[in-house]
Coordinates of C-alpha atoms in Angstrom, one line a residue:
M10 CA 145.9 -107.8 -93.6
T11 CA 143.1 -105.7 -94.2
G12 CA 142.1 -103.1 -91.6
R13 CA 139.1 -100.8 -91.1
I14 CA 139.6 -97.4 -92.4
D15 CA 138.1 -95.0 -89.8
G16 CA 139.8 -91.8 -90.2
P17 CA 138.5 -88.3 -90.2
L18 CA 138.3 -88.2 -93.9
M19 CA 136.2 -91.2 -94.2
R20 CA 133.7 -90.0 -91.6
S21 CA 133.3 -86.7 -93.3
G22 CA 132.6 -88.3 -96.6
G23 CA 129.8 -90.6 -95.2
H24 CA 127.8 -87.7 -93.7
S25 CA 128.0 -85.8 -97.0
F26 CA 126.6 -88.7 -98.9
R27 CA 123.5 -89.1 -96.6
G28 CA 122.7 -85.4 -96.7
S29 CA 122.6 -85.5 -100.5
R30 CA 120.1 -88.3 -100.5
I31 CA 117.7 -86.5 -98.2
A32 CA 117.9 -83.4 -100.3
A33 CA 117.1 -85.4 -103.4
A34 CA 114.1 -87.0 -101.7
I35 CA 112.7 -83.6 -100.8
A36 CA 113.2 -82.3 -104.3
I37 CA 111.4 -85.2 -105.8
G38 CA 108.5 -84.7 -103.3
V39 CA 108.1 -81.1 -104.2
A40 CA 108.1 -81.9 -107.9
F41 CA 105.4 -84.5 -107.5
G42 CA 103.3 -82.0 -105.4
C43 CA 103.5 -79.5 -108.1
V44 CA 102.4 -82.0 -110.7
F45 CA 99.3 -83.1 -108.6
A46 CA 98.4 -79.5 -107.8
L47 CA 98.5 -78.8 -111.5
F48 CA 96.2 -81.7 -112.6
Y49 CA 94.0 -82.0 -109.5
P50 CA 93.4 -78.5 -108.1
H51 CA 90.3 -79.7 -105.9
G52 CA 92.1 -82.8 -104.6
L53 CA 91.6 -86.4 -105.3
F54 CA 88.3 -87.0 -103.2
V55 CA 85.8 -84.3 -104.2
S56 CA 82.0 -84.8 -104.0
S57 CA 79.9 -83.9 -106.9
P58 CA 78.2 -80.4 -107.0
A59 CA 74.7 -82.0 -106.8
V60 CA 75.5 -83.8 -103.6
H61 CA 77.2 -80.7 -102.2
D62 CA 74.2 -78.5 -103.1
F63 CA 71.7 -81.1 -101.6
R64 CA 73.5 -81.1 -98.3
I65 CA 73.5 -77.3 -98.2
E66 CA 69.8 -77.2 -99.0
K67 CA 69.0 -79.8 -96.4
S68 CA 70.9 -77.9 -93.8
H69 CA 69.0 -74.7 -94.7
A70 CA 65.6 -76.6 -94.7
Q71 CA 66.3 -77.9 -91.2
V72 CA 67.2 -74.5 -89.9
G73 CA 64.1 -73.0 -91.6
S74 CA 61.7 -75.6 -90.1
L75 CA 63.0 -75.2 -86.5
P76 CA 61.0 -72.0 -85.6
C77 CA 57.8 -73.5 -87.0
E78 CA 58.2 -76.8 -85.0
S79 CA 59.2 -74.8 -81.9
S80 CA 56.1 -72.6 -82.1
E81 CA 53.8 -75.6 -82.4
R82 CA 55.5 -77.3 -79.5
V83 CA 55.2 -74.1 -77.4
N84 CA 51.5 -73.8 -78.2
M85 CA 50.9 -77.5 -77.3
L86 CA 52.7 -77.0 -74.0
K87 CA 50.7 -73.9 -73.2
S88 CA 47.4 -75.7 -73.8
E89 CA 48.6 -78.6 -71.6
F90 CA 49.6 -76.1 -68.9
V91 CA 46.1 -74.4 -69.1
A92 CA 44.4 -77.8 -68.8
V93 CA 46.6 -78.8 -65.8
S94 CA 46.0 -75.4 -64.2
E95 CA 42.2 -75.8 -64.6
K96 CA 42.3 -79.3 -63.2
N97 CA 44.5 -78.1 -60.3
A98 CA 42.0 -75.3 -59.5
E99 CA 39.1 -77.8 -59.5
L100 CA 41.0 -80.1 -57.2
K101 CA 41.7 -77.1 -54.9
K102 CA 38.0 -76.2 -54.9
Q103 CA 37.1 -79.8 -54.0
I104 CA 39.7 -79.8 -51.3
R105 CA 38.3 -76.6 -49.8
E106 CA 34.7 -78.1 -49.9
V107 CA 35.8 -81.3 -48.2
T108 CA 37.8 -79.3 -45.7
E109 CA 34.7 -77.1 -44.9
K110 CA 32.5 -80.2 -44.6
L111 CA 35.0 -81.7 -42.2
R112 CA 35.1 -78.5 -40.2
L113 CA 31.4 -78.4 -39.9
A114 CA 31.2 -82.0 -39.0
E115 CA 33.8 -81.4 -36.4
Q116 CA 31.8 -78.6 -35.0
G117 CA 28.8 -80.8 -34.6
K118 CA 30.8 -83.7 -33.2
D119 CA 30.8 -84.4 -29.5
H120 CA 28.7 -81.3 -28.7
A121 CA 28.3 -82.2 -25.0
Q122 CA 32.0 -82.9 -24.6
K123 CA 32.8 -79.4 -26.1
Q124 CA 30.4 -77.8 -23.7
V125 CA 32.3 -79.5 -20.8
L126 CA 35.5 -78.1 -22.3
V127 CA 34.1 -74.6 -22.4
L128 CA 32.8 -74.8 -18.8
G129 CA 36.0 -76.4 -17.4
E130 CA 38.4 -79.2 -17.6
Q131 CA 37.4 -82.7 -18.3
H132 CA 36.7 -85.1 -15.5
K133 CA 36.5 -88.9 -15.0
A134 CA 33.1 -90.4 -14.2
S135 CA 32.5 -90.6 -10.5
P136 CA 31.2 -93.8 -8.8
F137 CA 27.8 -95.3 -9.8
G138 CA 24.8 -93.3 -8.7
T139 CA 26.8 -90.1 -8.1
V140 CA 27.2 -88.9 -11.7
K141 CA 25.4 -85.6 -12.6
G142 CA 25.4 -84.0 -16.0
L143 CA 25.6 -80.3 -16.6
R144 CA 22.3 -78.4 -16.8
T145 CA 23.2 -74.8 -16.3
S146 CA 24.7 -73.1 -19.4
P147 CA 27.1 -70.2 -18.9
T148 CA 25.6 -66.7 -19.3
V149 CA 26.6 -64.5 -22.3
V150 CA 28.9 -61.6 -22.0
P151 CA 26.7 -58.4 -21.7
D152 CA 26.7 -56.1 -24.6
E153 CA 25.3 -52.7 -23.7
S154 CA 25.8 -51.4 -27.3
V155 CA 22.7 -53.4 -28.2
N156 CA 20.5 -50.9 -26.4
P157 CA 22.2 -48.2 -24.3
R158 CA 18.9 -46.6 -23.2
L159 CA 17.4 -49.9 -22.0
A160 CA 20.7 -50.7 -20.3
K161 CA 20.5 -47.6 -18.2
I162 CA 16.9 -48.3 -17.2
L163 CA 17.7 -51.9 -16.2
E164 CA 20.6 -50.7 -14.1
K165 CA 18.1 -48.8 -11.9
V166 CA 15.3 -51.3 -11.9
A167 CA 16.8 -54.8 -11.9
I168 CA 18.1 -56.6 -8.8
N169 CA 20.8 -59.2 -9.1
K170 CA 20.5 -58.8 -12.9
E171 CA 16.9 -60.1 -12.7
V172 CA 13.6 -58.3 -13.7
I173 CA 9.9 -59.1 -14.2
V174 CA 8.9 -57.9 -17.7
A175 CA 5.4 -57.4 -19.1
L176 CA 4.2 -56.1 -22.5
A177 CA 1.0 -54.0 -22.6
N178 CA -1.0 -51.8 -24.9
S179 CA -4.2 -49.9 -24.3
N180 CA -6.3 -53.0 -24.8
V181 CA -5.2 -54.5 -21.5
K182 CA -5.1 -51.4 -19.4
D183 CA -7.6 -52.7 -16.7
M184 CA -5.7 -56.0 -16.3
L185 CA -2.4 -54.2 -16.2
E186 CA -3.6 -52.1 -13.3
V187 CA -4.5 -55.2 -11.3
W188 CA -1.2 -56.7 -12.3
F189 CA 1.1 -53.9 -11.1
T190 CA -1.1 -53.2 -8.0
S191 CA -0.5 -56.8 -6.8
I192 CA 3.2 -56.5 -7.5
K193 CA 3.4 -53.3 -5.4
R194 CA 1.4 -54.9 -2.7
V195 CA 3.7 -57.8 -2.4
G196 CA 6.7 -55.4 -2.4
I197 CA 8.5 -56.6 -5.6
P198 CA 10.7 -53.7 -6.7
N199 CA 12.3 -55.2 -9.9
Y200 CA 9.6 -55.1 -12.5
L201 CA 9.2 -53.2 -15.8
V202 CA 6.4 -52.6 -18.3
I203 CA 7.1 -52.5 -22.0
A204 CA 4.7 -49.8 -23.1
L205 CA 3.6 -50.6 -26.6
D206 CA 1.7 -47.3 -27.1
E207 CA 1.9 -43.8 -25.8
Y208 CA -1.3 -44.2 -23.7
I209 CA 0.3 -47.0 -21.6
A210 CA 3.5 -45.0 -21.2
I211 CA 1.5 -42.1 -19.8
F212 CA -0.6 -44.5 -17.7
C213 CA 2.5 -46.1 -16.1
Q214 CA 4.1 -42.7 -15.5
S215 CA 1.1 -41.4 -13.7
N216 CA 1.0 -44.5 -11.5
D217 CA 4.7 -44.5 -10.7
V218 CA 5.3 -47.8 -12.6
P219 CA 8.7 -48.4 -14.2
F220 CA 8.2 -48.5 -18.0
Y221 CA 10.2 -48.6 -21.2
K222 CA 8.8 -47.2 -24.4
R223 CA 10.6 -48.7 -27.4
D224 CA 12.0 -46.7 -30.3
P225 CA 9.7 -46.6 -33.4
D226 CA 9.7 -49.8 -35.4
E227 CA 7.2 -50.0 -38.3
G228 CA 7.1 -53.7 -38.5
I229 CA 6.3 -54.1 -34.8
D230 CA 4.5 -51.0 -33.8
S231 CA 1.4 -51.7 -35.9
I232 CA 0.9 -55.0 -34.0
A233 CA 1.8 -53.4 -30.7
R234 CA -0.8 -50.6 -31.0
T235 CA -3.7 -52.6 -32.3
G236 CA -3.0 -56.3 -31.7
G237 CA -4.9 -58.6 -29.4
N238 CA -3.5 -60.8 -26.7
H239 CA -2.0 -63.4 -29.0
A240 CA -0.5 -60.9 -31.4
V241 CA 1.1 -58.9 -28.6
S242 CA 2.2 -62.2 -27.0
G243 CA 4.2 -63.1 -30.1
L244 CA 6.1 -59.8 -29.9
K245 CA 7.8 -60.7 -26.6
F246 CA 10.1 -63.3 -28.2
H247 CA 11.5 -60.5 -30.4
I248 CA 11.7 -57.9 -27.7
L249 CA 13.2 -60.1 -24.9
R250 CA 16.3 -60.8 -27.0
E251 CA 17.8 -57.4 -26.1
F252 CA 17.3 -58.0 -22.4
L253 CA 19.2 -61.3 -22.6
Q254 CA 22.0 -59.7 -24.7
L255 CA 22.4 -57.0 -22.0
G256 CA 23.0 -59.9 -19.6
Y257 CA 19.7 -59.8 -17.6
S258 CA 17.5 -62.8 -16.6
V259 CA 13.9 -62.1 -17.3
L260 CA 10.7 -63.4 -15.7
L261 CA 8.4 -62.8 -18.5
S262 CA 4.8 -62.2 -17.4
D263 CA 1.5 -61.7 -19.1
V264 CA -0.7 -59.1 -17.5
D265 CA -3.6 -61.5 -16.6
I266 CA -1.6 -62.6 -13.5
V267 CA -2.0 -61.7 -9.8
Y268 CA 1.1 -61.8 -7.7
L269 CA 0.7 -63.1 -4.1
Q270 CA 4.4 -63.6 -3.3
N271 CA 7.8 -62.6 -4.6
P272 CA 8.5 -65.2 -7.4
F273 CA 12.3 -64.6 -7.2
D274 CA 12.2 -66.4 -3.8
H275 CA 10.9 -69.6 -5.4
L276 CA 13.1 -70.0 -8.5
Y277 CA 15.8 -72.7 -9.0
R278 CA 17.9 -70.9 -11.7
D279 CA 19.4 -74.2 -12.8
S280 CA 18.1 -74.3 -16.3
D281 CA 17.9 -72.1 -19.4
V282 CA 14.2 -71.9 -19.2
E283 CA 12.0 -72.3 -16.0
S284 CA 8.3 -72.2 -16.9
M285 CA 4.9 -72.6 -15.3
T286 CA 2.8 -75.4 -16.8
D287 CA -0.7 -75.7 -18.2
G288 CA -0.9 -79.1 -16.4
H289 CA -3.3 -79.5 -13.5
N290 CA -1.8 -82.4 -11.5
N291 CA 1.4 -84.3 -11.1
M292 CA 1.0 -86.4 -14.2
T293 CA 0.0 -83.7 -16.6
A294 CA 2.4 -81.1 -15.2
Y295 CA 5.5 -83.2 -14.9
G296 CA 5.0 -86.0 -17.5
F297 CA 3.7 -89.5 -17.6
D298 CA 3.7 -92.8 -19.5
D299 CA 0.6 -92.8 -21.7
V300 CA -0.2 -96.2 -23.2
F301 CA -1.8 -96.1 -26.7
D302 CA -4.0 -99.1 -27.5
E303 CA -4.2 -100.3 -31.1
P304 CA -6.1 -103.7 -31.0
S305 CA -5.4 -104.5 -34.7
M306 CA -1.7 -104.9 -33.8
G307 CA -2.5 -108.0 -31.7
W308 CA 0.4 -108.9 -29.4
A309 CA 1.9 -105.4 -30.0
R310 CA -1.3 -103.5 -29.5
Y311 CA 0.0 -101.4 -26.6
A312 CA 2.5 -98.6 -27.4
H313 CA 3.9 -96.5 -24.6
T314 CA 4.2 -92.8 -25.1
M315 CA 5.6 -90.0 -23.0
R316 CA 3.2 -87.1 -22.4
I317 CA 3.5 -83.7 -20.7
W318 CA 1.2 -80.8 -20.9
V319 CA 2.6 -77.7 -22.4
Y320 CA 4.6 -74.9 -20.8
N321 CA 2.8 -71.6 -20.5
S322 CA 4.4 -69.0 -22.7
G323 CA 2.8 -66.3 -20.6
F324 CA 5.0 -66.9 -17.5
F325 CA 8.5 -68.2 -17.7
Y326 CA 11.9 -67.4 -16.3
I327 CA 14.7 -67.2 -19.0
R328 CA 18.4 -66.9 -18.3
P329 CA 20.8 -64.9 -20.6
T330 CA 22.4 -68.0 -22.3
I331 CA 23.1 -68.9 -25.9
P332 CA 20.4 -71.7 -25.9
S333 CA 17.9 -69.2 -24.5
I334 CA 18.7 -66.6 -27.2
E335 CA 18.5 -69.3 -29.8
L336 CA 15.0 -70.2 -28.5
L337 CA 13.8 -66.6 -28.8
D338 CA 15.2 -66.4 -32.3
R339 CA 13.6 -69.7 -33.4
V340 CA 10.2 -68.8 -32.0
A341 CA 10.3 -65.2 -33.4
G342 CA 11.5 -66.5 -36.8
R343 CA 8.7 -69.0 -37.0
L344 CA 6.0 -66.6 -35.9
S345 CA 7.1 -64.1 -38.6
R346 CA 7.0 -66.9 -41.3
E347 CA 3.8 -68.5 -39.9
P348 CA 1.5 -65.6 -38.9
N349 CA -1.4 -68.0 -38.1
S350 CA 0.6 -70.0 -35.6
W351 CA 0.0 -69.7 -31.9
D352 CA 3.1 -68.5 -30.0
Q353 CA 2.6 -71.0 -27.1
A354 CA 2.5 -74.0 -29.5
V355 CA 5.6 -72.8 -31.3
F356 CA 7.4 -72.1 -28.0
N357 CA 6.8 -75.7 -26.8
E358 CA 7.6 -77.3 -30.1
E359 CA 11.0 -75.6 -30.2
L360 CA 11.7 -76.5 -26.6
F361 CA 10.7 -80.2 -26.8
F362 CA 11.0 -81.5 -30.3
P363 CA 14.2 -83.7 -30.4
S364 CA 16.7 -83.7 -33.2
H365 CA 15.7 -86.0 -36.1
P366 CA 16.4 -86.3 -39.8
G367 CA 16.1 -82.9 -41.4
Y368 CA 15.8 -81.1 -38.1
E369 CA 18.2 -80.1 -35.3
G370 CA 16.5 -79.8 -31.9
L371 CA 17.2 -77.0 -29.4
H372 CA 19.8 -77.9 -26.8
A373 CA 18.2 -76.0 -24.0
S374 CA 17.7 -77.2 -20.4
R375 CA 14.3 -76.6 -18.9
R376 CA 12.5 -76.9 -15.6
T377 CA 8.7 -77.1 -14.8
M378 CA 7.6 -74.9 -12.0
D379 CA 5.6 -76.2 -9.1
F380 CA 2.0 -76.0 -10.4
Y381 CA 0.6 -75.3 -6.9
L382 CA 2.9 -72.3 -6.4
F383 CA 2.8 -71.0 -9.9
M384 CA -0.9 -71.8 -10.4
N385 CA -3.0 -71.6 -13.5
S386 CA -6.7 -70.8 -13.3
K387 CA -7.8 -74.4 -14.1
V388 CA -6.0 -75.6 -11.0
L389 CA -7.5 -72.8 -8.9
F390 CA -11.1 -73.0 -10.0
K391 CA -11.5 -76.7 -10.7
T392 CA -9.5 -78.1 -7.8
V393 CA -8.0 -75.8 -5.2
R394 CA -11.0 -73.8 -4.2
K395 CA -13.0 -77.0 -3.6
D396 CA -10.4 -78.6 -1.4
A397 CA -10.2 -77.6 2.3
N398 CA -6.5 -78.2 2.6
L399 CA -5.4 -76.9 -0.8
S400 CA -7.5 -73.7 -0.3
K401 CA -5.3 -72.8 2.7
L402 CA -2.2 -72.7 0.5
K403 CA -1.0 -69.4 -0.8
P404 CA 0.4 -69.6 -4.3
V405 CA 3.1 -67.3 -5.6
I406 CA 1.0 -66.3 -8.6
V407 CA -2.3 -67.1 -10.1
H408 CA -2.4 -66.9 -13.9
V409 CA -6.0 -66.5 -15.3
N410 CA -5.0 -68.3 -18.6
Y411 CA -7.8 -70.9 -18.9
H412 CA -10.7 -68.4 -18.8
P413 CA -11.9 -65.6 -21.1
N414 CA -13.5 -63.4 -18.4
K415 CA -10.0 -62.5 -17.1
F416 CA -10.6 -59.2 -15.4
P417 CA -13.4 -60.2 -13.0
R418 CA -11.6 -63.4 -12.1
M419 CA -8.4 -61.4 -11.4
K420 CA -10.3 -59.2 -9.0
A421 CA -11.9 -62.2 -7.3
V422 CA -8.4 -63.7 -6.8
V423 CA -7.3 -60.4 -5.1
D424 CA -10.4 -60.5 -2.9
Y425 CA -9.9 -64.1 -1.9
Y426 CA -6.2 -64.0 -1.1
F427 CA -5.5 -60.4 -0.1
N428 CA -8.9 -59.3 1.3
G429 CA -9.9 -62.5 2.9
K430 CA -13.3 -62.9 1.2
Q431 CA -13.8 -66.6 1.4
G432 CA -16.7 -66.6 -1.1
A433 CA -15.0 -64.5 -3.8
L434 CA -14.2 -67.5 -6.0
K435 CA -17.6 -69.3 -5.7
P436 CA -19.7 -67.4 -8.3
F437 CA -17.4 -68.6 -11.2
P438 CA -17.9 -71.9 -13.1
D439 CA -15.0 -74.3 -13.4
G440 CA -14.7 -73.5 -17.1
S441 CA -15.8 -70.7 -19.3
D442 CA -19.4 -69.5 -19.4

């Protein structure tokens, strides 16, 4: 019976045999390695030198071309950046221009509504027939730095920030004397003469008449010293500006006027400008519908027009408001650019012409004075003196504006109304000689 031999001796022999086989395998491997190393020192899979050199050169070429390509790319990016920056600047400029246009458009939009906002809070419209719009603009903030010397004079002369102002040079000395004599006779304390030359300044001082002699101004003084009535009249729009800036309302007066009552007792003060009229009846003074007939138009031959006779630029009350100052600036500016223009015509054009394409009208409120109280010489000599009832009325002033022989007619007005001489006005014709 055969049994398995598994004793210690046999186990020891088995392990020894396996260890010798492993050692032999390692020895054979080392021997083969030495042989391969001897015959193939660069290994079995070695690329050719040409291929190896090509790869190296290609690698160097790529590295060498990188700075050149990068520089071109940078330059291209820079040029694109410059172009974009210029386009961006142009867009910003266009945006600024559009923004400015929108701002200006917004300033001109809803002008009346903005005036309401300035004057006070907005209101709902009241019931039918009770709505009244705003007519009285707010006065400007007084600025004494404009003319401190004039400001001190006005503090003494003006009453309730109001004053009568007249411009005079030596050419109108006789009429000026009648003018301030009538003012004194009525008892009007708040008046001032703008002396346009030294002679008038001395003349006013000797007659105890308040006066103001302006500082030298070459552009104005030559006209002031030698100018006639129209030339001197044009100066007032330039000079009056300072009065308004100082916060004073001015009753501007030519010197061919006789005062019979205190005009400040008969003003409404509800408008920027309150002026006497050259009209001689209700229609011409306050306006009327004048129908123009053009027969060639057939059915549409009649065209209705609105007519009003002009305001007299020799006697008007002007309040210290922005529209009033704009009026003075407009008239003075036009008279400087248009030396042959008549100041009264320009004064009325700026007051009445409405806004239209290419022109923005003046937004100033205006009132026409009662033509029987603030009377022009056409009304007096053509109508009033011939009417028994009207001749009993006593006007506030009489302005001898329609007649060239001003001085004798002024004296006749004084005789008729002050001295009671009923025939004082009869020797004169209705019109000029």
